[in-house]
């Protein structure tokens, strides 16, 4: 039986972002905690914390926080553009040429890499959770294809994690991913085929699973997609369509799993102890590391940024340059090399690296 046949669908109402927005006393609040009473205490506690981008957060920098607030405002403003009318006259290229063209178009628009997968039920959320205009609506599974792509997060900004530059960069790249997805979906519709963009806050698909199955990378210890050239230092975008395409093979990269087994740097550096230090476990029909999403999200709501310390210290996040790509080449080919690379990363960057200084121009912000 293929692995995907046994995987359960995620309910978007269960992710911390959706849960903490429930207003105490509202009908949605009562209905949710009647169904998931075990989540009520932790969510009530998170709701009492300062919150993401709050000026009361322990790492708050009000001038810098205005930047991600602007980015999230823009991403949200794109929500009504995720879908639209389909041109009456359709353009046909055939699945193989169209697949190549659309992936190249995504890269032309600004993506670093793009891949395609046929949609599986577990790619699609069972119910809407973050979009409060349609909270609780079931999401029907419709067969089709997904074009997934990555956008790069700036190395210097992410290395300053968990301070403000990291959430500035997240916000900026969510805008980029949303813009590319909206633009790409619109282009597909202009060719006469239905297409929908999936953007932050308005996903109908679980982007990391789609990206992995579209061949963009393996999911590592910290629960993010580890891409070959940038590791987890990316954000993801997705466009779904009924236009027939040719899927790329899913990523099943045993070398990433082996490296993560040995490395454990993200687990050691996580301030919330949210990343498991041990082996993978069987969860929801798949063998993987299961991060404590509640502990991670709780920490964000204490400090006011989206932390990303795990992403910053990961050896796969290093620069996309000749030296690090030579190391990546060796890591993919030899277990002995992987063992040495884990040690050498500690020697050169430290087992517990100190957060980098923000770029100089940020001193203007006070
Ligand atoms: S820090 Fe190490 S263990 Fe964590 S995801 Fe990166 S390579 Fe894997
Ligand atoms: S974002 Fe921060 S708190 Fe969350 S898992 Fe990564 S290091 Fe831990």
Short mmCIF file of N, CA and C and ligand atoms in Angstrom, two decimals, residues 220-222 226 232 256 259-261 263-267 310 313-316, ligand 1:
data_model
loop_
_atom_site.label_atom_id
_atom_site.label_comp_id
_atom_site.label_asym_id
_atom_site.label_seq_id
_atom_site.Cartn_x
_atom_site.Cartn_y
_atom_site.Cartn_z
N UNK A 220 12.57 17.53 7.24
CA UNK A 220 13.60 17.20 8.22
C UNK A 220 13.10 17.24 9.65
N UNK A 221 14.04 17.20 10.58
CA UNK A 221 13.70 17.10 12.01
C UNK A 221 12.82 18.25 12.47
N UNK A 222 13.08 19.46 11.98
CA UNK A 222 12.31 20.61 12.46
C UNK A 222 10.94 20.74 11.78
N UNK A 226 13.37 20.55 3.51
CA UNK A 226 14.81 20.81 3.37
C UNK A 226 15.15 20.75 1.88
N UNK A 232 16.11 24.64 4.77
CA UNK A 232 14.78 25.14 5.16
C UNK A 232 14.64 26.66 5.00
N UNK A 256 18.97 13.17 3.95
CA UNK A 256 18.51 14.24 4.86
C UNK A 256 18.12 13.63 6.21
N UNK A 259 21.22 12.68 8.03
CA UNK A 259 21.93 13.86 8.57
C UNK A 259 21.20 14.37 9.81
N UNK A 260 19.88 14.45 9.72
CA UNK A 260 19.09 14.96 10.87
C UNK A 260 19.22 14.03 12.08
N UNK A 261 19.32 12.71 11.83
CA UNK A 261 19.50 11.76 12.94
C UNK A 261 20.76 12.11 13.72
N UNK A 263 22.63 15.13 13.52
CA UNK A 263 22.88 16.55 13.78
C UNK A 263 22.17 17.06 15.06
N UNK A 264 20.88 17.11 15.06
CA UNK A 264 20.05 17.51 16.21
C UNK A 264 20.29 18.96 16.66
N UNK A 265 20.92 19.76 15.80
CA UNK A 265 21.27 21.13 16.21
C UNK A 265 20.04 22.00 16.45
N UNK A 266 19.01 21.82 15.63
CA UNK A 266 17.79 22.61 15.80
C UNK A 266 17.15 22.31 17.16
N UNK A 267 17.15 21.01 17.52
CA UNK A 267 16.54 20.61 18.80
C UNK A 267 17.31 21.24 19.96
N UNK A 310 15.67 27.74 14.81
CA UNK A 310 15.97 26.41 14.25
C UNK A 310 16.46 26.55 12.80
N UNK A 313 20.10 28.05 12.56
CA UNK A 313 21.28 27.26 12.94
C UNK A 313 21.46 26.02 12.06
N UNK A 314 20.48 25.70 11.24
CA UNK A 314 20.52 24.45 10.46
C UNK A 314 21.69 24.46 9.46
N UNK A 315 22.53 23.43 9.46
CA UNK A 315 23.64 23.38 8.49
C UNK A 315 23.18 23.42 7.04
N UNK A 316 21.96 23.02 6.76
CA UNK A 316 21.45 23.07 5.38
C UNK A 316 21.10 24.49 4.94
S1 LIG B 1 19.46 21.55 12.31
FE1 LIG B 1 20.26 19.51 11.89
S2 LIG B 1 18.71 18.12 12.73
FE2 LIG B 1 17.75 20.11 12.52
S3 LIG B 1 16.74 20.06 10.52
FE3 LIG B 1 18.79 20.99 10.22
S4 LIG B 1 20.10 19.26 9.67
FE4 LIG B 1 18.23 18.39 10.55
#
